[in-house]
Amino acid sequence: MRDGAAIDVSQERVGSAAIVRVSGDVDMTGSPRLRDEIRTAQDARPERIVIDLSEVQYMDSSGLATLVEAMKIAKNKGTLLVLCSMHDKVRGIFEIARLDQYFTIVDSTDEALNA
Amino acid sequence: MRDGAAIDVSQERVGSAAIVRVSGDVDMTGSPRLRDEIRTAQDARPERIVIDLSEVQYMDSSGLATLVEAMKIAKNKGTLLVLCSMHDKVRGIFEIARLDQYFTIVDSTDEALNA
Amino acid sequence: MSATRTAPDYATAHIKLELLSDPIYLSGAREMVSAVSRRLGFDEVTCCQIALAVDEALANIICHGYNRRTDGKIWLYLWPGEGVPESPTIRIVIEDEARQVDIEKIKSRDLKDVRPGGLGVHIIKEVMDEVVYEKRQKTGMRLTMAKSVCACDNNTGGHRDA
Amino acid sequence: MSATRTAPDYATAHIKLELLSDPIYLSGAREMVSAVSRRLGFDEVTCCQIALAVDEALANIICHGYNRRTDGKIWLYLWPGEGVPESPTIRIVIEDEARQVDIEKIKSRDLKDVRPGGLGVHIIKEVMDEVVYEKRQKTGMRLTMAKSVCACDNNTGGHRDA
Ligand SMILES: Nc1ncnc2c1ncn2[C@@H]1O[C@H](COP(=O)(O)OP(=O)(O)O)[C@@H](O)[C@H]1O
Ligand SMILES: Nc1ncnc2c1ncn2[C@@H]1O[C@H](COP(=O)(O)OP(=O)(O)O)[C@@H](O)[C@H]1O
């Protein structure tokens, strides 16, 4: 069966950090896949998880929920979680939800790896 | 009244050439505006008309009709008409309509000015 | 925010969309609304916000109304406002045949109590000018939303402080 | 290409869109179809082609069927195919209440006779696998279009030689 998700998620290990790259629409069909991938990254217990949103044009509250959950787990495990390369359109929804201060949001993966 | 067109058309004179720049969707709502702008350019009798399609993501047969008409007028007046910077998605419809050979299509405005 | 109203005048809607409560159709519905908003004269940011509100409303119907059943029906009706493109208006009504819930229960969590979920209704209310939930006559819910941009102000909404 | 059929089973459509014959709604309809096609598993190029076919069909109904009246009604019904995302299928039926024309008259100009216009029907037939025009029972026309991509072939259509 088709799962109807228009999203791609992959990850890469860079030193002690895991970079999770997302592309597509992070909506109700795509969020579960992002959640799985972040979980896998977290299970490997990296010091830092960078979530690269440069290829995300659309996110709804299911995406926010996924990232809030990831942040809670990261805080529990003492992992640093950083969001990077967010489009303005996507940042808008973080602001509406008052989550722009809750997350560490930086402009590039480089910055995220060194933040 | 709104006219519902999601298109912007402007023109610029560069030496003996007129460059017509289009952005947006060239569909039934947008084509008449493109047609008007090309007419205005043609009325000034430039040696060459360059139609820059770099910002056009979508074109339907009304756009093709507008460009075929412009080409007929150009041929009549002895003006050179060149299309440039066409996206692959847009080129597809020229191929389907077998119009890719009818027009002079080049990659950049520079090339179009010197073709 | 929970006034009881009579049913809208469906016959005058410019667009009616009926879709199954399957999440794979969320993107189709929101892209349609976004494209129409653009043609009505809304700027890019506002079009995205209107699409987001529609997406959140539909996702809530699928999750909470139909409990993730994918064969429920959802209707979306759209009316453009009269007027110039500098002051576009859009009115959207979304209806379902899902379970009816008390209007007071349709609300997001406290924003300060950060946890996964509980943001959809907040987003809808933040982004749209008018948001009214109500029970339909016999079965299901109705959500009426409207958004206008006045030519005279630059507030396209969405970033106001609550 | 002009077989007479019975009306489709409207009740089984996953999506039904009713819109006014106003060109400002063309983009909404095609963006919806494009987004749904993407979710069904079609590649980017094919999604654009399916959207183009829908746009051409609607534009023809507005121009030729309703003579550019903007208050006519148009219905679009959409069915996804059963099956895996590697072999997506989509079926689209478009109906109107506009004037009925003889099926033989619904055809584009000779491609070699280059002149403005006369390409829409050619594009629709080139881009879709199945294209059937017919008169509806009482009033108006019906266009049935389908497109499939077989997992086993790379031909996404549209660039075949006629
Ligand atoms: N269409 C709906 N039908 C039934 N209940 C709803 C609907 N929309 C919202 N609700 C209720 O409002 C609550 C808050 O919704 P929301 O802010 O979107 O957060 P979430 O969906 O994550 O719970 C939901 O938990 C649900 O109880
Ligand atoms: N929906 C329709 N209703 C009535 N006639 C149509 C319809 N679609 C196409 N036609 C007829 O088919 C002809 C060819 O259409 P098309 O190839 O799209 O070119 P054009 O629209 O530029 O004439 C039209 O001129 C018209 O006579």
Coordinates of C-alpha atoms and ligand atoms in Angstrom, one line a residue:
Chain A
M1 CA 0.0 0.0 0.0
R2 CA 1.0 3.5 -0.7
D3 CA 1.7 5.5 2.5
G4 CA 1.1 8.9 0.8
A5 CA 4.0 10.6 2.5
A6 CA 5.8 13.2 0.4
I7 CA 8.9 13.2 2.7
D8 CA 12.4 11.9 2.6
V9 CA 14.5 11.5 5.8
S10 CA 18.0 10.4 6.0
Q11 CA 20.8 10.6 8.5
E12 CA 24.6 10.9 8.6
R13 CA 27.1 10.7 11.4
V14 CA 29.7 13.5 11.6
G15 CA 32.1 12.9 14.5
S16 CA 30.0 12.8 17.7
A17 CA 27.0 14.4 16.0
A18 CA 24.1 12.9 14.0
I19 CA 22.7 15.0 11.2
V20 CA 19.0 14.2 10.3
R21 CA 18.1 15.6 6.9
V22 CA 14.5 16.1 6.0
S23 CA 12.9 17.1 2.7
G24 CA 9.3 17.5 1.7
D25 CA 6.2 18.3 3.6
V26 CA 6.2 17.5 7.3
D27 CA 2.5 17.0 7.8
M28 CA 0.4 14.2 9.3
T29 CA 1.6 11.7 6.6
G30 CA 5.3 12.7 6.9
S31 CA 5.8 13.3 10.6
P32 CA 5.8 9.6 11.6
R33 CA 8.7 9.0 9.3
L34 CA 10.7 11.9 10.7
R35 CA 9.9 10.6 14.2
D36 CA 11.3 7.2 13.4
E37 CA 14.4 8.6 12.0
I38 CA 15.1 10.9 14.9
R39 CA 14.5 8.0 17.3
T40 CA 17.0 5.9 15.5
A41 CA 19.5 8.7 15.6
Q42 CA 18.8 9.1 19.4
D43 CA 19.2 5.4 20.1
A44 CA 22.8 5.7 18.9
R45 CA 23.4 8.2 21.7
P46 CA 25.2 11.0 19.7
E47 CA 26.4 14.0 21.7
R48 CA 24.5 16.2 19.3
I49 CA 21.6 15.9 16.9
V50 CA 21.3 18.4 14.1
I51 CA 18.0 18.5 12.2
D52 CA 18.5 20.0 8.8
L53 CA 15.3 21.6 7.6
S54 CA 16.7 23.3 4.5
E55 CA 14.5 21.2 2.2
V56 CA 11.3 21.5 4.2
Q57 CA 8.8 23.9 2.5
Y58 CA 5.9 23.0 4.7
M59 CA 5.4 22.0 8.3
D60 CA 2.2 21.7 10.4
S61 CA 1.6 21.0 14.1
S62 CA 2.3 17.3 13.7
G63 CA 5.8 18.3 12.7
L64 CA 6.0 20.6 15.8
A65 CA 4.8 17.8 18.0
T66 CA 7.5 15.4 16.6
L67 CA 10.2 18.0 17.2
V68 CA 9.0 18.8 20.7
E69 CA 9.0 15.1 21.6
A70 CA 12.5 14.8 20.2
M71 CA 13.6 17.7 22.3
K72 CA 12.1 16.2 25.5
I73 CA 13.9 13.0 24.8
A74 CA 17.2 14.8 24.0
K75 CA 16.9 16.8 27.3
N76 CA 16.4 13.6 29.2
K77 CA 19.4 11.9 27.6
G78 CA 21.6 15.0 27.9
T79 CA 21.8 15.3 24.1
L80 CA 22.0 18.6 22.4
L81 CA 19.3 19.1 19.7
V82 CA 19.7 21.8 17.2
L83 CA 17.4 22.8 14.3
C84 CA 19.1 24.4 11.3
S85 CA 18.4 26.1 7.9
M86 CA 14.8 26.7 8.5
H87 CA 12.8 28.5 5.8
D88 CA 10.9 31.6 6.9
K89 CA 7.6 30.0 6.0
V90 CA 8.4 27.2 8.5
R91 CA 9.8 29.5 11.1
G92 CA 6.4 31.3 11.1
I93 CA 4.7 28.3 12.6
F94 CA 7.3 28.1 15.4
E95 CA 6.6 31.7 16.2
I96 CA 2.9 31.2 16.2
A97 CA 3.3 28.3 18.6
R98 CA 5.8 30.2 20.7
L99 CA 8.3 27.5 20.2
D100 CA 11.0 29.6 18.5
Q101 CA 12.6 30.2 22.0
Y102 CA 12.2 26.6 23.1
F103 CA 14.4 25.3 20.3
T104 CA 17.9 26.2 19.4
I105 CA 17.5 27.4 15.8
V106 CA 20.6 28.3 13.7
D107 CA 21.2 29.2 10.1
S108 CA 23.4 26.4 8.8
T109 CA 24.6 22.9 9.5
D110 CA 28.1 24.3 10.1
E111 CA 26.7 26.5 12.8
A112 CA 24.6 23.7 14.2
L113 CA 27.7 21.4 14.5
N114 CA 29.6 24.1 16.3
A115 CA 26.8 25.9 18.2
Chain B
M1 CA -12.4 43.9 -9.6
R2 CA -9.7 41.3 -9.1
D3 CA -8.5 39.9 -12.4
G4 CA -7.1 36.7 -10.8
A5 CA -3.9 36.7 -12.7
A6 CA -0.8 35.4 -10.9
I7 CA 1.6 36.8 -13.4
D8 CA 4.0 39.8 -13.6
V9 CA 5.3 41.0 -16.9
S10 CA 7.7 43.9 -17.5
Q11 CA 10.0 45.0 -20.2
E12 CA 13.4 46.7 -20.7
R13 CA 15.1 48.1 -23.7
V14 CA 18.7 46.9 -24.2
G15 CA 20.2 48.6 -27.3
S16 CA 18.1 47.6 -30.3
A17 CA 16.5 44.7 -28.3
A18 CA 13.5 44.6 -26.1
I19 CA 13.5 42.1 -23.2
V20 CA 10.1 41.0 -21.9
R21 CA 10.3 39.4 -18.5
V22 CA 7.6 37.1 -17.3
S23 CA 7.1 35.6 -13.9
G24 CA 4.3 33.4 -12.6
D25 CA 1.8 31.1 -14.2
V26 CA 1.1 31.7 -17.9
D27 CA -2.4 30.3 -18.0
M28 CA -5.7 31.6 -19.2
T29 CA -5.7 34.4 -16.6
G30 CA -2.1 35.4 -17.3
S31 CA -1.7 35.0 -21.0
P32 CA -3.7 38.2 -22.0
R33 CA -1.3 40.3 -19.9
L34 CA 1.7 38.7 -21.6
R35 CA 0.1 39.3 -24.9
D36 CA -0.4 43.0 -24.2
E37 CA 3.2 43.4 -23.0
I38 CA 4.6 41.7 -26.1
R39 CA 2.4 43.9 -28.3
T40 CA 3.7 47.0 -26.7
A41 CA 7.2 45.8 -27.2
Q42 CA 6.5 45.0 -30.8
D43 CA 5.0 48.4 -31.5
A44 CA 8.3 50.0 -30.6
R45 CA 9.8 48.0 -33.5
P46 CA 12.9 46.7 -31.8
E47 CA 15.3 44.6 -34.0
R48 CA 15.0 41.7 -31.5
I49 CA 12.5 40.7 -28.8
V50 CA 13.8 38.4 -26.0
I51 CA 11.2 36.7 -23.8
D52 CA 12.8 35.7 -20.5
L53 CA 10.9 32.8 -19.1
S54 CA 13.2 32.1 -16.2
E55 CA 10.5 32.9 -13.6
V56 CA 7.8 30.9 -15.3
Q57 CA 7.0 27.6 -13.5
Y58 CA 3.9 26.8 -15.4
M59 CA 2.5 27.4 -18.9
D60 CA -0.5 26.0 -20.7
S61 CA -1.7 26.1 -24.3
S62 CA -3.0 29.7 -23.8
G63 CA 0.7 30.7 -23.3
L64 CA 1.8 28.8 -26.3
A65 CA -1.0 30.5 -28.4
T66 CA 0.3 33.9 -27.2
L67 CA 3.8 33.1 -28.1
V68 CA 2.9 31.6 -31.5
E69 CA 0.9 34.8 -32.3
A70 CA 3.9 36.9 -31.2
M71 CA 6.2 34.9 -33.5
K72 CA 3.8 35.3 -36.4
I73 CA 3.8 39.1 -35.9
A74 CA 7.6 39.1 -35.4
K75 CA 8.1 37.2 -38.7
N76 CA 5.8 39.7 -40.5
K77 CA 7.7 42.7 -39.1
G78 CA 11.1 41.1 -39.7
T79 CA 11.8 41.1 -35.9
L80 CA 13.9 38.4 -34.3
L81 CA 12.0 36.7 -31.5
V82 CA 13.9 34.6 -29.0
L83 CA 12.8 32.6 -26.0
C84 CA 15.2 32.1 -23.2
S85 CA 15.8 30.5 -19.8
M86 CA 13.0 28.1 -20.1
H87 CA 12.4 25.6 -17.2
D88 CA 12.3 21.9 -18.2
K89 CA 8.7 21.7 -17.0
V90 CA 7.8 24.4 -19.5
R91 CA 9.9 23.1 -22.3
G92 CA 8.0 19.8 -22.0
I93 CA 4.8 21.5 -23.3
F94 CA 6.7 23.0 -26.3
E95 CA 7.8 19.5 -27.1
I96 CA 4.3 18.0 -26.7
A97 CA 3.0 20.7 -29.1
R98 CA 6.0 20.2 -31.5
L99 CA 6.8 23.8 -31.1
D100 CA 10.3 23.4 -29.8
Q101 CA 11.7 23.6 -33.4
Y102 CA 9.4 26.5 -34.4
F103 CA 10.9 28.8 -31.8
T104 CA 14.4 29.9 -31.2
I105 CA 15.0 28.7 -27.6
V106 CA 18.3 29.5 -25.8
D107 CA 19.6 29.1 -22.3
S108 CA 20.2 32.7 -21.1
T109 CA 19.4 36.3 -21.8
D110 CA 23.0 36.9 -22.8
E111 CA 22.7 34.2 -25.5
A112 CA 19.4 35.5 -26.6
L113 CA 20.8 39.0 -27.1
N114 CA 23.6 37.6 -29.2
A115 CA 22.0 34.6 -30.9
Chain C
M1 CA -16.2 31.8 19.3
S2 CA -19.0 29.3 19.7
A3 CA -22.1 31.2 18.5
T4 CA -24.8 29.0 17.0
R5 CA -25.5 29.9 13.4
T6 CA -27.7 28.7 10.7
A7 CA -26.1 26.6 8.0
P8 CA -24.3 28.6 5.4
D9 CA -25.7 29.2 1.9
Y10 CA -24.0 26.2 0.3
A11 CA -25.4 27.1 -3.1
T12 CA -23.5 30.3 -3.3
A13 CA -20.1 28.7 -2.6
H14 CA -17.6 29.2 -5.5
I15 CA -15.8 26.0 -4.7
K16 CA -17.0 22.8 -3.0
L17 CA -14.6 20.1 -2.2
E18 CA -15.7 16.7 -0.8
L19 CA -12.9 14.4 0.3
L20 CA -12.3 11.2 2.2
S21 CA -10.8 11.5 5.7
D22 CA -7.5 10.1 4.4
P23 CA -4.4 12.0 5.4
I24 CA -3.0 11.5 1.9
Y25 CA -5.5 14.1 0.7
L26 CA -4.5 16.8 3.1
S27 CA -1.9 18.2 0.7
G28 CA -4.4 18.4 -2.2
A29 CA -6.9 20.4 -0.1
R30 CA -4.3 22.8 1.3
E31 CA -2.6 23.4 -2.1
M32 CA -6.0 24.1 -3.6
V33 CA -6.9 26.6 -0.9
S34 CA -3.4 28.2 -1.1
A35 CA -3.6 28.6 -4.9
V36 CA -7.1 30.1 -4.7
S37 CA -6.0 32.5 -2.0
R38 CA -3.1 33.7 -4.1
R39 CA -5.5 34.4 -7.0
L40 CA -7.8 36.3 -4.7
G41 CA -4.9 38.7 -3.9
F42 CA -3.4 37.4 -0.6
D43 CA 0.3 37.7 -0.3
E44 CA 2.5 34.6 -0.1
V45 CA 2.8 34.4 3.7
T46 CA -0.9 34.8 4.2
C47 CA -1.7 32.1 1.6
C48 CA 0.6 29.7 3.5
Q49 CA -1.2 30.6 6.7
I50 CA -4.7 30.0 5.3
A51 CA -3.5 26.7 3.9
L52 CA -2.0 25.8 7.3
A53 CA -5.3 26.5 9.1
V54 CA -7.2 24.3 6.6
D55 CA -4.6 21.5 7.1
E56 CA -4.9 21.7 10.9
A57 CA -8.7 21.7 10.7
L58 CA -8.8 18.7 8.4
A59 CA -6.1 16.8 10.4
N60 CA -8.2 17.3 13.6
I61 CA -11.3 16.0 11.9
I62 CA -9.4 12.9 10.8
C63 CA -7.8 12.3 14.2
H64 CA -10.4 13.4 16.7
G65 CA -13.6 13.3 14.7
Y66 CA -13.2 10.1 12.7
N67 CA -10.6 8.5 15.0
R68 CA -8.3 8.0 12.0
R69 CA -10.9 6.2 10.0
T70 CA -10.0 7.0 6.3
D71 CA -13.5 6.5 4.8
G72 CA -15.3 9.4 6.5
K73 CA -16.4 12.4 4.5
I74 CA -15.3 15.9 4.8
W75 CA -16.7 18.9 2.9
L76 CA -14.9 22.2 2.3
Y77 CA -16.8 25.3 1.0
L78 CA -15.1 28.4 -0.2
W79 CA -16.4 31.9 -0.8
P80 CA -14.2 34.8 -2.0
G81 CA -15.0 38.2 -0.7
E82 CA -16.4 41.0 -2.9
G83 CA -13.9 43.7 -3.5
V84 CA -10.5 44.7 -4.8
P85 CA -7.4 42.5 -4.8
E86 CA -5.7 44.9 -2.4
S87 CA -8.3 43.9 0.3
P88 CA -8.9 40.2 -0.4
T89 CA -11.3 38.2 1.8
I90 CA -11.9 34.5 2.0
R91 CA -14.5 32.5 3.9
I92 CA -14.1 28.7 4.4
V93 CA -16.6 26.3 5.9
I94 CA -15.5 22.8 6.8
E95 CA -18.0 20.1 7.7
D96 CA -17.9 16.5 8.7
E97 CA -20.2 13.6 9.7
A98 CA -17.9 12.6 12.6
R99 CA -18.7 12.6 16.3
Q100 CA -20.0 15.8 17.8
V101 CA -18.0 17.3 20.6
D102 CA -18.7 20.1 23.0
I103 CA -17.3 23.3 21.7
E104 CA -15.5 24.1 25.0
K105 CA -13.4 21.0 24.5
I106 CA -12.1 22.2 21.2
K107 CA -9.1 24.1 22.5
S108 CA -5.3 23.8 22.4
R109 CA -3.1 23.3 25.5
D110 CA -1.6 26.2 27.4
L111 CA 1.3 27.3 25.2
K112 CA 3.6 27.5 28.2
D113 CA 3.1 23.9 29.1
V114 CA 5.3 22.7 26.2
R115 CA 4.6 19.1 25.2
P116 CA 4.1 17.2 21.9
G117 CA 0.7 18.1 20.3
G118 CA -2.1 20.3 21.4
L119 CA -1.3 23.2 19.0
G120 CA -3.7 22.9 16.0
V121 CA -6.6 24.9 17.3
H122 CA -4.3 27.6 18.6
I123 CA -2.7 27.9 15.1
I124 CA -6.1 28.1 13.4
K125 CA -7.2 30.9 15.7
E126 CA -4.0 32.7 15.5
V127 CA -3.9 32.6 11.7
M128 CA -7.5 33.3 10.8
D129 CA -9.6 36.4 11.7
E130 CA -12.8 34.5 12.5
V131 CA -13.0 31.0 13.8
V132 CA -16.3 29.5 14.8
Y133 CA -16.9 25.8 15.7
E134 CA -20.4 24.5 16.1
K135 CA -22.4 21.3 16.0
R136 CA -24.2 20.6 12.8
Q137 CA -28.0 20.0 13.0
K138 CA -28.0 16.2 13.1
T139 CA -24.5 14.8 13.0
G140 CA -20.9 16.1 12.7
M141 CA -19.2 19.5 13.2
R142 CA -18.9 22.7 11.3
L143 CA -16.0 25.1 11.4
T144 CA -16.3 28.5 9.8
M145 CA -13.2 30.5 9.2
A146 CA -12.6 33.8 7.5
K147 CA -9.6 36.0 6.7
S148 CA -9.4 39.5 5.3
V149 CA -6.6 41.8 4.6
C150 CA -7.5 45.4 4.7
A151 CA -5.8 47.5 2.1
C152 CA -5.1 50.1 4.8
D153 CA -3.2 47.9 7.2
N154 CA -0.1 45.8 7.0
N155 CA -1.1 43.2 9.6
T156 CA -1.4 40.0 7.6
G157 CA -2.1 38.3 10.9
G158 CA -0.4 35.3 12.5
H159 CA 2.2 37.0 14.5
R160 CA 0.1 38.9 16.9
D161 CA 0.7 38.5 20.5
A162 CA -2.1 36.7 22.3
Chain D
M1 CA -11.9 7.7 -28.1
S2 CA -15.6 8.4 -28.2
A3 CA -17.2 5.3 -26.8
T4 CA -20.5 5.8 -25.0
R5 CA -20.4 4.8 -21.4
T6 CA -22.6 4.8 -18.4
A7 CA -22.1 7.5 -15.8
P8 CA -19.2 6.8 -13.4
D9 CA -19.9 5.6 -9.9
Y10 CA -19.7 9.1 -8.3
A11 CA -20.2 7.7 -4.8
T12 CA -16.9 5.9 -4.9
A13 CA -14.8 9.0 -5.9
H14 CA -12.3 9.9 -3.2
I15 CA -12.4 13.5 -4.1
K16 CA -15.2 15.6 -5.6
L17 CA -14.6 19.2 -6.6
E18 CA -17.3 21.5 -7.8
L19 CA -16.2 24.9 -9.0
L20 CA -17.5 27.9 -10.9
S21 CA -16.4 28.3 -14.5
D22 CA -14.2 31.2 -13.6
P23 CA -10.6 31.1 -14.8
I24 CA -9.4 32.3 -11.5
Y25 CA -10.1 28.9 -10.1
L26 CA -8.0 27.0 -12.7
S27 CA -4.9 27.1 -10.6
G28 CA -6.7 25.8 -7.5
A29 CA -8.0 22.8 -9.4
R30 CA -4.7 21.9 -11.0
E31 CA -2.7 22.4 -7.9
M32 CA -5.0 20.1 -6.0
V33 CA -4.7 17.4 -8.7
S34 CA -1.0 17.8 -8.8
A35 CA -0.6 17.5 -5.1
V36 CA -2.8 14.4 -5.0
S37 CA -0.9 12.8 -7.9
R38 CA 2.3 13.3 -6.0
R39 CA 0.9 11.6 -3.0
L40 CA -0.3 8.7 -5.1
G41 CA 3.3 8.1 -6.2
F42 CA 3.6 9.9 -9.6
D43 CA 7.0 11.5 -10.3
E44 CA 7.2 15.3 -10.6
V45 CA 7.1 15.5 -14.4
T46 CA 4.0 13.3 -14.6
C47 CA 2.2 15.3 -11.8
C48 CA 2.8 18.4 -13.9
Q49 CA 1.4 16.7 -17.0
I50 CA -1.7 15.5 -15.2
A51 CA -2.3 19.0 -13.8
L52 CA -1.8 20.4 -17.3
A53 CA -4.4 18.0 -18.8
V54 CA -6.9 19.1 -16.1
D55 CA -6.1 22.8 -16.7
E56 CA -6.6 22.4 -20.5
A57 CA -9.9 20.5 -20.0
L58 CA -11.3 23.1 -17.6
A59 CA -10.1 26.0 -19.8
N60 CA -11.9 24.4 -22.8
I61 CA -15.1 24.0 -20.8
I62 CA -14.9 27.7 -19.8
C63 CA -14.2 28.9 -23.3
H64 CA -16.1 26.6 -25.6
G65 CA -18.7 25.1 -23.3
Y66 CA -19.8 28.1 -21.3
N67 CA -18.5 30.7 -23.8
R68 CA -16.6 32.4 -21.0
R69 CA -19.6 32.7 -18.7
T70 CA -18.1 32.6 -15.2
D71 CA -21.2 31.3 -13.3
G72 CA -21.4 27.8 -14.9
K73 CA -20.7 24.7 -12.9
I74 CA -17.9 22.2 -13.4
W75 CA -17.4 19.0 -11.4
L76 CA -14.2 17.1 -11.1
Y77 CA -14.2 13.5 -9.6
L78 CA -11.0 11.7 -8.7
W79 CA -10.2 8.0 -8.1
P80 CA -6.8 6.7 -7.1
G81 CA -5.9 3.3 -8.5
E82 CA -5.5 0.3 -6.3
G83 CA -1.9 -0.7 -6.0
V84 CA 1.6 0.1 -5.0
P85 CA 3.2 3.6 -5.2
E86 CA 5.6 2.3 -7.8
S87 CA 2.7 1.8 -10.2
P88 CA 0.3 4.6 -9.4
T89 CA -2.9 5.1 -11.3
I90 CA -5.3 8.1 -11.3
R91 CA -8.7 8.4 -12.9
I92 CA -10.4 11.8 -13.3
V93 CA -13.8 12.6 -14.6
I94 CA -14.8 16.2 -15.5
E95 CA -18.4 17.1 -16.1
D96 CA -20.2 20.3 -17.0
E97 CA -23.7 21.6 -17.8
A98 CA -22.6 23.6 -20.8
R99 CA -23.6 23.1 -24.4
Q100 CA -23.2 19.7 -25.9
V101 CA -21.0 19.3 -28.9
D102 CA -20.4 16.5 -31.3
I103 CA -17.5 14.4 -30.2
E104 CA -15.8 14.5 -33.6
K105 CA -15.6 18.3 -33.3
I106 CA -13.5 18.0 -30.1
K107 CA -10.1 17.9 -31.7
S108 CA -7.0 20.1 -32.0
R109 CA -5.6 21.6 -35.2
D110 CA -3.1 19.8 -37.4
L111 CA 0.2 20.3 -35.5
K112 CA 2.0 21.2 -38.7
D113 CA -0.4 24.1 -39.4
V114 CA 1.2 26.3 -36.8
R115 CA -1.2 29.1 -35.6
P116 CA -2.2 30.5 -32.2
G117 CA -4.5 28.1 -30.4
G118 CA -5.9 24.7 -31.2
L119 CA -3.6 22.6 -29.0
G120 CA -5.5 21.8 -25.8
V121 CA -7.1 18.6 -26.8
H122 CA -3.8 17.4 -28.4
I123 CA -2.0 18.0 -25.1
I124 CA -4.6 16.2 -23.1
K125 CA -4.4 13.1 -25.4
E126 CA -0.7 13.2 -25.5
V127 CA -0.3 13.4 -21.7
M128 CA -3.0 11.0 -20.5
D129 CA -3.3 7.3 -21.3
E130 CA -7.0 7.3 -21.7
V131 CA -9.1 10.2 -22.9
V132 CA -12.9 9.8 -23.6
Y133 CA -15.2 12.6 -24.3
E134 CA -19.0 12.0 -24.3
K135 CA -22.3 13.8 -24.0
R136 CA -24.0 13.5 -20.6
Q137 CA -27.5 12.1 -20.4
K138 CA -29.4 15.3 -20.5
T139 CA -27.1 18.3 -20.6
G140 CA -23.4 19.0 -20.7
M141 CA -20.3 17.0 -21.5
R142 CA -18.2 14.4 -19.7
L143 CA -14.5 13.9 -20.1
T144 CA -12.9 10.7 -18.6
M145 CA -9.1 10.6 -18.3
A146 CA -6.8 8.1 -16.8
K147 CA -3.1 7.8 -16.3
S148 CA -1.0 4.9 -15.0
V149 CA 2.7 4.3 -14.6
C150 CA 3.7 0.7 -14.7
A151 CA 6.5 -0.1 -12.3
C152 CA 8.1 -2.1 -15.1
D153 CA 8.4 0.7 -17.7
N154 CA 10.0 4.1 -17.6
N155 CA 7.6 5.7 -20.0
T156 CA 6.0 8.4 -18.0
G157 CA 4.2 9.5 -21.2
G158 CA 3.9 12.9 -22.8
H159 CA 6.9 12.7 -25.1
R160 CA 5.7 9.8 -27.3
D161 CA 5.7 10.5 -31.0
A162 CA 2.2 10.6 -32.4
Ligands
LIG1 N1 -12.7 18.4 14.5 C1 -12.6 18.1 15.8 N2 -13.4 17.1 16.3 C2 -13.4 16.8 17.6 N3 -12.5 17.3 18.5 C3 -11.7 18.2 18.1 C4 -11.7 18.6 16.7 N4 -10.7 19.6 16.6 C5 -10.1 19.7 17.8 N5 -10.7 18.9 18.7 C6 -10.4 18.8 20.1 O1 -9.6 19.9 20.5 C7 -8.3 19.4 21.1 C8 -7.2 20.3 20.7 O2 -6.9 20.2 19.3 P1 -5.4 20.7 18.8 O3 -5.2 22.0 19.4 O4 -5.5 20.6 17.3 O5 -4.4 19.7 19.4 P2 -4.3 18.1 19.2 O6 -5.0 17.8 18.0 O7 -2.8 17.9 19.1 O8 -4.9 17.5 20.4 C9 -8.2 18.0 20.6 O9 -7.4 17.2 21.4 C10 -9.6 17.5 20.5 O10 -10.1 17.1 21.7
LIG2 N1 -15.3 21.2 -23.3 C1 -15.5 21.5 -24.6 N2 -16.8 21.9 -25.0 C2 -17.0 22.2 -26.3 N3 -16.1 22.1 -27.3 C3 -14.9 21.8 -27.0 C4 -14.5 21.4 -25.6 N4 -13.2 21.1 -25.6 C5 -12.8 21.3 -26.9 N5 -13.8 21.7 -27.7 C6 -13.7 21.9 -29.2 O1 -12.4 21.3 -29.6 C7 -11.7 22.3 -30.3 C8 -10.2 22.1 -30.1 O2 -9.9 22.5 -28.7 P1 -8.4 22.8 -28.3 O3 -7.5 21.7 -29.0 O4 -8.3 22.9 -26.9 O5 -8.0 24.2 -29.0 P2 -8.7 25.6 -28.8 O6 -9.4 25.5 -27.5 O7 -7.5 26.5 -28.8 O8 -9.6 25.8 -29.9 C9 -12.2 23.6 -29.8 O9 -12.0 24.7 -30.7 C10 -13.7 23.3 -29.5 O10 -14.4 23.5 -30.7

